[in-house]
Coordinates of C-alpha atoms and ligand atoms in Angstrom, one line a residue:
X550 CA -86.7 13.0 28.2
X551 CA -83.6 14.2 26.8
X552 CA -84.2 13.0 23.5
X553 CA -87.3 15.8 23.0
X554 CA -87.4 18.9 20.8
X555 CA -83.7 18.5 19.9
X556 CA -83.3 18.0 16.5
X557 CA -86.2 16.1 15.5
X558 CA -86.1 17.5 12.0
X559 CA -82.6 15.9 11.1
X560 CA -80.3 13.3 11.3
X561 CA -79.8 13.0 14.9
X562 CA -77.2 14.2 17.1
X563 CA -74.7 11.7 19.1
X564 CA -76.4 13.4 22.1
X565 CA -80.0 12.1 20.8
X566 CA -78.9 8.8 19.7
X567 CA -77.0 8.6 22.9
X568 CA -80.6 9.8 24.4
X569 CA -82.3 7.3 22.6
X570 CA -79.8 4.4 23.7
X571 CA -80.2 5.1 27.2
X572 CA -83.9 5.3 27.2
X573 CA -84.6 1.8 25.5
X574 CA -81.6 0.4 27.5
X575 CA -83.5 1.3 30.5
X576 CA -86.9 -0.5 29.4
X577 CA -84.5 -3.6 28.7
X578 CA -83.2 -3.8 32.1
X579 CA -85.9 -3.0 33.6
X580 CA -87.8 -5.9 31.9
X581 CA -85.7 -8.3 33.0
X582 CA -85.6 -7.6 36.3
X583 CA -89.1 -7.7 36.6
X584 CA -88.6 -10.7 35.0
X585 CA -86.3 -12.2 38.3
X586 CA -88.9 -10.2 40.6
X587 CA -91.5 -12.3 39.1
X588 CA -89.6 -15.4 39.4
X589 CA -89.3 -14.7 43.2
X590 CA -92.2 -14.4 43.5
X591 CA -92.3 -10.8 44.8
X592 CA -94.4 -10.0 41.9
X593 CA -98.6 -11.1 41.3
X594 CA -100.8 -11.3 39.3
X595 CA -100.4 -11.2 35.1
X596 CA -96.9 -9.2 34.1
X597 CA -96.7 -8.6 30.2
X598 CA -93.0 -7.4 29.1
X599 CA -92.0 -5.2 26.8
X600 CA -88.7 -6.8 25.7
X601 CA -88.0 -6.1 22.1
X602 CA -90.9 -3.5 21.7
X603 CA -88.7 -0.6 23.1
X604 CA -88.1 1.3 19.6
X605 CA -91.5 2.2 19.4
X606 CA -92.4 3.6 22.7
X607 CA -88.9 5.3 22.7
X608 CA -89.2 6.8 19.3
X609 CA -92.3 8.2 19.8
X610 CA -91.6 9.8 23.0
X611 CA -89.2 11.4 21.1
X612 CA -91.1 13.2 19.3
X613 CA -94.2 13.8 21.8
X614 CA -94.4 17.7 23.2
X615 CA -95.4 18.4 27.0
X616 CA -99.0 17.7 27.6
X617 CA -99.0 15.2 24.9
X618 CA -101.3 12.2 26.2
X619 CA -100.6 8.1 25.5
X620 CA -102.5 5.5 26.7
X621 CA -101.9 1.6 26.0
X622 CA -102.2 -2.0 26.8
X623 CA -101.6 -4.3 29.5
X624 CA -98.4 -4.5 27.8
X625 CA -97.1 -0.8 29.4
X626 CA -94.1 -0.6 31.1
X627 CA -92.2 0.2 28.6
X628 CA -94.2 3.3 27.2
X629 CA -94.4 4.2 31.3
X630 CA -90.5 4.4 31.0
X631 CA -90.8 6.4 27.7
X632 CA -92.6 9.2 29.0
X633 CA -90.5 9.5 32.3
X634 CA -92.5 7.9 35.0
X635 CA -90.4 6.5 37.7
X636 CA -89.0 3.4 38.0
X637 CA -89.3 2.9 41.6
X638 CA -92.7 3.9 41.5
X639 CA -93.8 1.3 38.7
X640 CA -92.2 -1.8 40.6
X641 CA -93.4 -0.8 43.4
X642 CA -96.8 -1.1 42.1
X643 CA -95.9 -4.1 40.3
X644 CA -94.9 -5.7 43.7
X645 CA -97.8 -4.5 45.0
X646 CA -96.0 -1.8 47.6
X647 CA -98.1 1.3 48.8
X648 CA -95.5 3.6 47.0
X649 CA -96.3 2.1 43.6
X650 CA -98.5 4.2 41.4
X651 CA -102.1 2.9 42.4
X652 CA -100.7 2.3 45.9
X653 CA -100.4 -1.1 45.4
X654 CA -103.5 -2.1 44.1
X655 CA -103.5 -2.5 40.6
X656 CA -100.6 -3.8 39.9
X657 CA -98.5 -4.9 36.8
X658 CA -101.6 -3.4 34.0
X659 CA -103.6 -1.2 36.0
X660 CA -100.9 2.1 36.3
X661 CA -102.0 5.5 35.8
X662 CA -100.1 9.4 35.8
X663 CA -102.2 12.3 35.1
X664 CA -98.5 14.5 35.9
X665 CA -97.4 12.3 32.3
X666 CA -100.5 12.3 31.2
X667 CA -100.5 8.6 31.4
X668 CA -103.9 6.9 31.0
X669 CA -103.1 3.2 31.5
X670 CA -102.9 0.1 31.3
X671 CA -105.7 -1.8 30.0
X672 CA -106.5 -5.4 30.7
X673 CA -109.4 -5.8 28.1
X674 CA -108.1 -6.5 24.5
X675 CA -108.6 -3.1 22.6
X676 CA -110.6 -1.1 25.3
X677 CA -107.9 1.5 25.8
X678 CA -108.4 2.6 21.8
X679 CA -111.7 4.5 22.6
X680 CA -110.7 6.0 25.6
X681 CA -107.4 7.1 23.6
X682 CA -110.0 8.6 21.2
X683 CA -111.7 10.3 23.7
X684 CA -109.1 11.9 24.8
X685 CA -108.5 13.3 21.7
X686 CA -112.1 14.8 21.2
X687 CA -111.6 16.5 25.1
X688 CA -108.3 18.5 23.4
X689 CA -109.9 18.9 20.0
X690 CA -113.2 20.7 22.3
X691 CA -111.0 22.6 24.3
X692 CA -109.2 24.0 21.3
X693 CA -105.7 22.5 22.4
X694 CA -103.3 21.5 20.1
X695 CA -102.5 18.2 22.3
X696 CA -101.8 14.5 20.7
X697 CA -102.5 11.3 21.9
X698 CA -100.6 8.5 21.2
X699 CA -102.8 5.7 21.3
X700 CA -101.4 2.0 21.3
X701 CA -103.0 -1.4 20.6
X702 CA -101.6 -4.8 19.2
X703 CA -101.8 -6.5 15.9
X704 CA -104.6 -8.8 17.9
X705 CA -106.4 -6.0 19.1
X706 CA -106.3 -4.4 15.8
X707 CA -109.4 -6.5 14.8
X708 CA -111.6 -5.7 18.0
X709 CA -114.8 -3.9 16.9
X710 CA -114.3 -1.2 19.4
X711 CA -111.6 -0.1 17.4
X712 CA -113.4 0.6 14.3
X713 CA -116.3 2.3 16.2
X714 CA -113.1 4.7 17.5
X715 CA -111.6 4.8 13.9
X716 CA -115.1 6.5 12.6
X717 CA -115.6 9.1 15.7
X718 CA -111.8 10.4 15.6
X719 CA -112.2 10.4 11.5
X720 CA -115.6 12.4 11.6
X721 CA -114.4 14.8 14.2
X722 CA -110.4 15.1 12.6
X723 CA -109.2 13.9 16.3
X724 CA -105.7 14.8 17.4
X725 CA -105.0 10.9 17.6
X726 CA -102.0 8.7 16.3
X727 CA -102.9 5.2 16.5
X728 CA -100.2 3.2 17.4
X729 CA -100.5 -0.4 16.4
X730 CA -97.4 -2.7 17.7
X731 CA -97.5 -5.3 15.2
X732 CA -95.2 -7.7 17.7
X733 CA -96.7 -10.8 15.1
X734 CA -98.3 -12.8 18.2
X735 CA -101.1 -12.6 20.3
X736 CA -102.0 -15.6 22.6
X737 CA -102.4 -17.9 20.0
X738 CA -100.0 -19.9 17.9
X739 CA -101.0 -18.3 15.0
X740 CA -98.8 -15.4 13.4
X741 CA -101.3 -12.2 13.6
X742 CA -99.1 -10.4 10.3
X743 CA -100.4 -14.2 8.1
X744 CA -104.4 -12.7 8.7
X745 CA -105.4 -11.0 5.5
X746 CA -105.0 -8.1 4.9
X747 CA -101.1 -8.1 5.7
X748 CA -100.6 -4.5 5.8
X749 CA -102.8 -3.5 9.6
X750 CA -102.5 0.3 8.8
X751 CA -104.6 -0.1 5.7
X752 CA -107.8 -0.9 7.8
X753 CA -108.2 2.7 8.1
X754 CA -108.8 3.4 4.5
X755 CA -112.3 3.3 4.4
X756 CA -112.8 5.6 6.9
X757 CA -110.1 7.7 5.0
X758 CA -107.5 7.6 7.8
X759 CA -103.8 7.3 6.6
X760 CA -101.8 4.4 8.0
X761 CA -98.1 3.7 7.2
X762 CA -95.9 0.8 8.3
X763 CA -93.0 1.6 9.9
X764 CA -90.2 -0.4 10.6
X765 CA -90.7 -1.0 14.8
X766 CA -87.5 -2.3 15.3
X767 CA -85.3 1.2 14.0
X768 CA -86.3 3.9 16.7
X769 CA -85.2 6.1 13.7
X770 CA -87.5 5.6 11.6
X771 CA -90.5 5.2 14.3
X772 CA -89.1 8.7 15.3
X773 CA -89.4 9.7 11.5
X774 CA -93.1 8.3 11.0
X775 CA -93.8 9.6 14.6
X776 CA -93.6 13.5 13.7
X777 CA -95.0 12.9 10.4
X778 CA -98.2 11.8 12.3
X779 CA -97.9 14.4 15.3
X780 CA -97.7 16.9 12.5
X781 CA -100.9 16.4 11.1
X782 CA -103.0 15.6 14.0
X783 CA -101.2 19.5 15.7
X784 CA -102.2 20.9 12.0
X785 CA -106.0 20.0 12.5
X786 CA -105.6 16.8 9.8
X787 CA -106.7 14.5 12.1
X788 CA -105.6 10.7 12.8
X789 CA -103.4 8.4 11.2
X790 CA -102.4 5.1 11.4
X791 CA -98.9 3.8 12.6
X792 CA -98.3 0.0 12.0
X793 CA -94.6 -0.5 13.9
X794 CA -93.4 -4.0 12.9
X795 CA -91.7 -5.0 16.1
X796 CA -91.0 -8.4 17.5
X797 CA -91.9 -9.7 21.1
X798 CA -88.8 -11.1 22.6
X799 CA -90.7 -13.1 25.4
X800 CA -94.3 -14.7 25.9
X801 CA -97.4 -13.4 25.9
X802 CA -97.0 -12.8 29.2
X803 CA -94.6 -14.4 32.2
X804 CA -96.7 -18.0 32.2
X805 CA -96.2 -18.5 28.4
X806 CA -93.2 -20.3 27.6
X807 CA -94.0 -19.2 23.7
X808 CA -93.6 -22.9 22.6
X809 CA -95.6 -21.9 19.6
X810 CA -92.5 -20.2 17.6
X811 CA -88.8 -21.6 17.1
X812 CA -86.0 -20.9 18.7
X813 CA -84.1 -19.9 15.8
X814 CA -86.8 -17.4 14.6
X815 CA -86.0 -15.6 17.8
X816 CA -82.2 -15.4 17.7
X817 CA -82.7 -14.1 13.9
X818 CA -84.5 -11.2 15.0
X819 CA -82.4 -10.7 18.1
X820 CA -79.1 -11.0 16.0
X821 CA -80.4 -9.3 13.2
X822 CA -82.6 -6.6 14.0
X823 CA -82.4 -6.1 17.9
X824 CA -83.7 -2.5 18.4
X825 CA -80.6 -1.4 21.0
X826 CA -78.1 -3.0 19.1
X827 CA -78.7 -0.9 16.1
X828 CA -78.4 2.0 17.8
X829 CA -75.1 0.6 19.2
X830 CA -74.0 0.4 16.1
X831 CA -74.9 3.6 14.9
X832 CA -73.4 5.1 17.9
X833 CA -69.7 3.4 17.1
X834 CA -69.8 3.7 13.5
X835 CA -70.5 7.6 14.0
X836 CA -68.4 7.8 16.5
X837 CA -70.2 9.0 19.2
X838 CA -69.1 6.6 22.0
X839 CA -66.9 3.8 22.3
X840 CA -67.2 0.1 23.7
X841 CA -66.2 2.0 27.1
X842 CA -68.5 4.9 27.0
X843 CA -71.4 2.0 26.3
X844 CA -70.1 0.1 29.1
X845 CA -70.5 3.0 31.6
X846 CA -74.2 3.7 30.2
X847 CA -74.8 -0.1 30.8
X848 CA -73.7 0.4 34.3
X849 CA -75.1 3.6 35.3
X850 CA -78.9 2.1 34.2
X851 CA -78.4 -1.2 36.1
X852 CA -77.5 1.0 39.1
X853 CA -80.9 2.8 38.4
X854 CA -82.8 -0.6 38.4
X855 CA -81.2 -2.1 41.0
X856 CA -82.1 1.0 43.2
X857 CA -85.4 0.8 42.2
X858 CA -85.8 -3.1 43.0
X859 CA -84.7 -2.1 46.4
X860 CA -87.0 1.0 47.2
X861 CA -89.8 -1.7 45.9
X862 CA -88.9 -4.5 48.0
X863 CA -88.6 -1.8 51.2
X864 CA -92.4 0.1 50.4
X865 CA -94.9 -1.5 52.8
X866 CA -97.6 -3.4 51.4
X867 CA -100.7 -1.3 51.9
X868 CA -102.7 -1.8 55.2
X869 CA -106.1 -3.6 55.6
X870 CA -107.7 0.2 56.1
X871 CA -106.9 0.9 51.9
X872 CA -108.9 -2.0 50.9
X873 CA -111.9 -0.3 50.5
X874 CA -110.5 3.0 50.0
X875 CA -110.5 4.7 46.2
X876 CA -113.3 2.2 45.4
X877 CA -116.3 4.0 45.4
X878 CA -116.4 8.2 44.2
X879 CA -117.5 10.1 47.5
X880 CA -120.8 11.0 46.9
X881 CA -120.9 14.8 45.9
X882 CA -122.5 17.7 47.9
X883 CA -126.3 17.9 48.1
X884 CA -127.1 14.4 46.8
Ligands
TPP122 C1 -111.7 -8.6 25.1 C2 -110.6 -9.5 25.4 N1 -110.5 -10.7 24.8 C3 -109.5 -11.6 25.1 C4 -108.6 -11.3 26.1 C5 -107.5 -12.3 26.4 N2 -106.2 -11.7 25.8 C6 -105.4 -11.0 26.5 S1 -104.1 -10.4 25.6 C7 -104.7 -11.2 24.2 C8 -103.9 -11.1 22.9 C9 -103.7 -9.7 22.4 O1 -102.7 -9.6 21.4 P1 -102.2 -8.3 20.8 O2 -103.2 -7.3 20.7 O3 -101.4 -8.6 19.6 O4 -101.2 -7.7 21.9 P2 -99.8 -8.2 22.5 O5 -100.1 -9.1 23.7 O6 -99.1 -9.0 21.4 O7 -99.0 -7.0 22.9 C10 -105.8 -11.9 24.4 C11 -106.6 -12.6 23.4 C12 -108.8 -10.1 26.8 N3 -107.9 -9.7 27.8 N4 -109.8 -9.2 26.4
MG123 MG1 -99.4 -8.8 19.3

């Protein structure tokens, strides 16, 4: 993305922030019309969005080099966006389509890129972390100096799995940034940030991983925190821990009406800390584009989604004759 290797060091450009703008502006749009798709009905199965998340994904991104890995959650549209996979190609697969990424098959959580280096998707609570950390240990083998960004929630954050990972990619200084999107919820009614202890990136202490909260909703400052991290895991210092406090705008996924929270909670974190809106702000306070400008940008990534939407609705759905097809590995030579 744009955004990359400009100047990451400093206080952005108006071509970076305008960079950054665009990307999360595209994850918002795109979210919503999955949303409508899923209200058609032209979408199945579970679909998790990503609405209010995008600072984190996008700042990150921002910072990540060619080659750099991620892996995440059911919850991974958004980081899909971030790290450029296309949009056509994710709804198709989340309208079950043969052009979508796993021809149709896995639909909404089950996505996968090895040209972005994209390793899902991940419908179990927490079972992406040891992958993530496994990909790590393959780069820190081979002698490259890759990262993976690896990203869980604030309920995953207390899945066992996750603590077996934290001790491997401490013992063996893995090239891993654990990402934890503290979005408050999980299913339950229950605010995840009330469960002692508050601060998530301190259960990496004892394993003497660094973790840092970072404000999730100021792709600024996940950008800041972000090369801090990718710093030391390229310098051979091995993992850290990212807590982003970020808020999830809608339910747990598209058949939770999130009764559990009030509506006036919501519209204070949309009117007061809304991730886009910041960086709208910046943007006309600096200068760097006016209402119009913003306005064209608006456009111009509608048009994107819409054209997507389209390409989805025309893919075919795969034929009878893929059913069984990618299921089994062929058996190799000589066995
Ligand atoms: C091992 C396991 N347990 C339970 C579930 C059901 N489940 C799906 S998502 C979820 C909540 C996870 O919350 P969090 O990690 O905070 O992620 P968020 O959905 O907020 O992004 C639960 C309990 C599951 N998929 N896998
Ligand atoms: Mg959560």
């Amino acid at each position: 993305m744009a955004a990359r290797k400009t100047d990451a060091g400093s206080e952005p450009s108006g071509e970076t922030l305008t960079q950054l703008y665009r990307d999360m502006l595209l994850i918002r749009r795109f979210e919503e019309k999955a949303g409508q798709l899923y209200g058609m009905g032209l979408i199945g199965g579970y679909c998790h969005l990503y609405i209010g998340q995008e600072a984190v994904a996008v700042g990150l991104e921002s910072v990540a080099e060619p080659g750099d890995r991620r892996i995440t959650s059911y919850r991974s549209h958004g980081l899909m966006l971030a790290c450029g996979m296309d949009p056509k190609r994710i709804l198709a697969e989340m309208t079950g389509r043969e052009d979508g990424y796993s021809g149709g098959k896995g639909g909404s959580m089950h996505m996968f890129s090895s040209e972005h280096q994209f390793y899902g998707g991940h419908g179990i609570v927490g079972a992406q972390v040891p992958i993530g950390a496994g990909l790590s240990f393959a780069d820190r083998y081979r002698g490259t100096d890759r990262v993976t960004f690896c990203y869980f929630g604030d309920g995953a954050a207390s899945q066992g799995q996750v603590y077996e990972s934290f001790n491997m990619a401490a013992r063996w200084s893995l090239p891993v940034v654990f990402v934890i999107e503290n979005n408050q919820y999980d299913t339950t009614p229950r605010k995840v940030s009330d469960v002692p202890p508050p601060d998530l990136c301190t259960r990496g202490e004892s394993f003497g991983i660094p973790g840092e909260v970072v404000d999730g909703m100021d792709v600024l400052a996940v950008r800041k925190a972000g090369r801090k991290a990718v710093a030391r895991c390229r310098a051979g210092r091995g993992p850290s821990i990212l807590e982003a406090r970020t808020y999830r705008y809608r339910g747990h996924s598209m058949s939770d009406p999130a009764k559990y929270r009030t509506r006036e909670e919501m519209t204070r974190v949309k009117e007061e800390r809304d991730a886009i809106e910041l960086v709208r702000d910046r943007l006309l306070a600096g200068g760097h584009a006016d209402e119009e400008d913003l306005k064209l940008i608006d456009r111009d990534i509608k048009a994107v989604v819409n054209e997507a939407a389209e390409f989805a609705r025309q893919s075919p759905e795969p034929g009878l004759d893929m059913l069984l097809q990618d299921v089994h590995a062929a058996p190799s030579a000589g066995r």
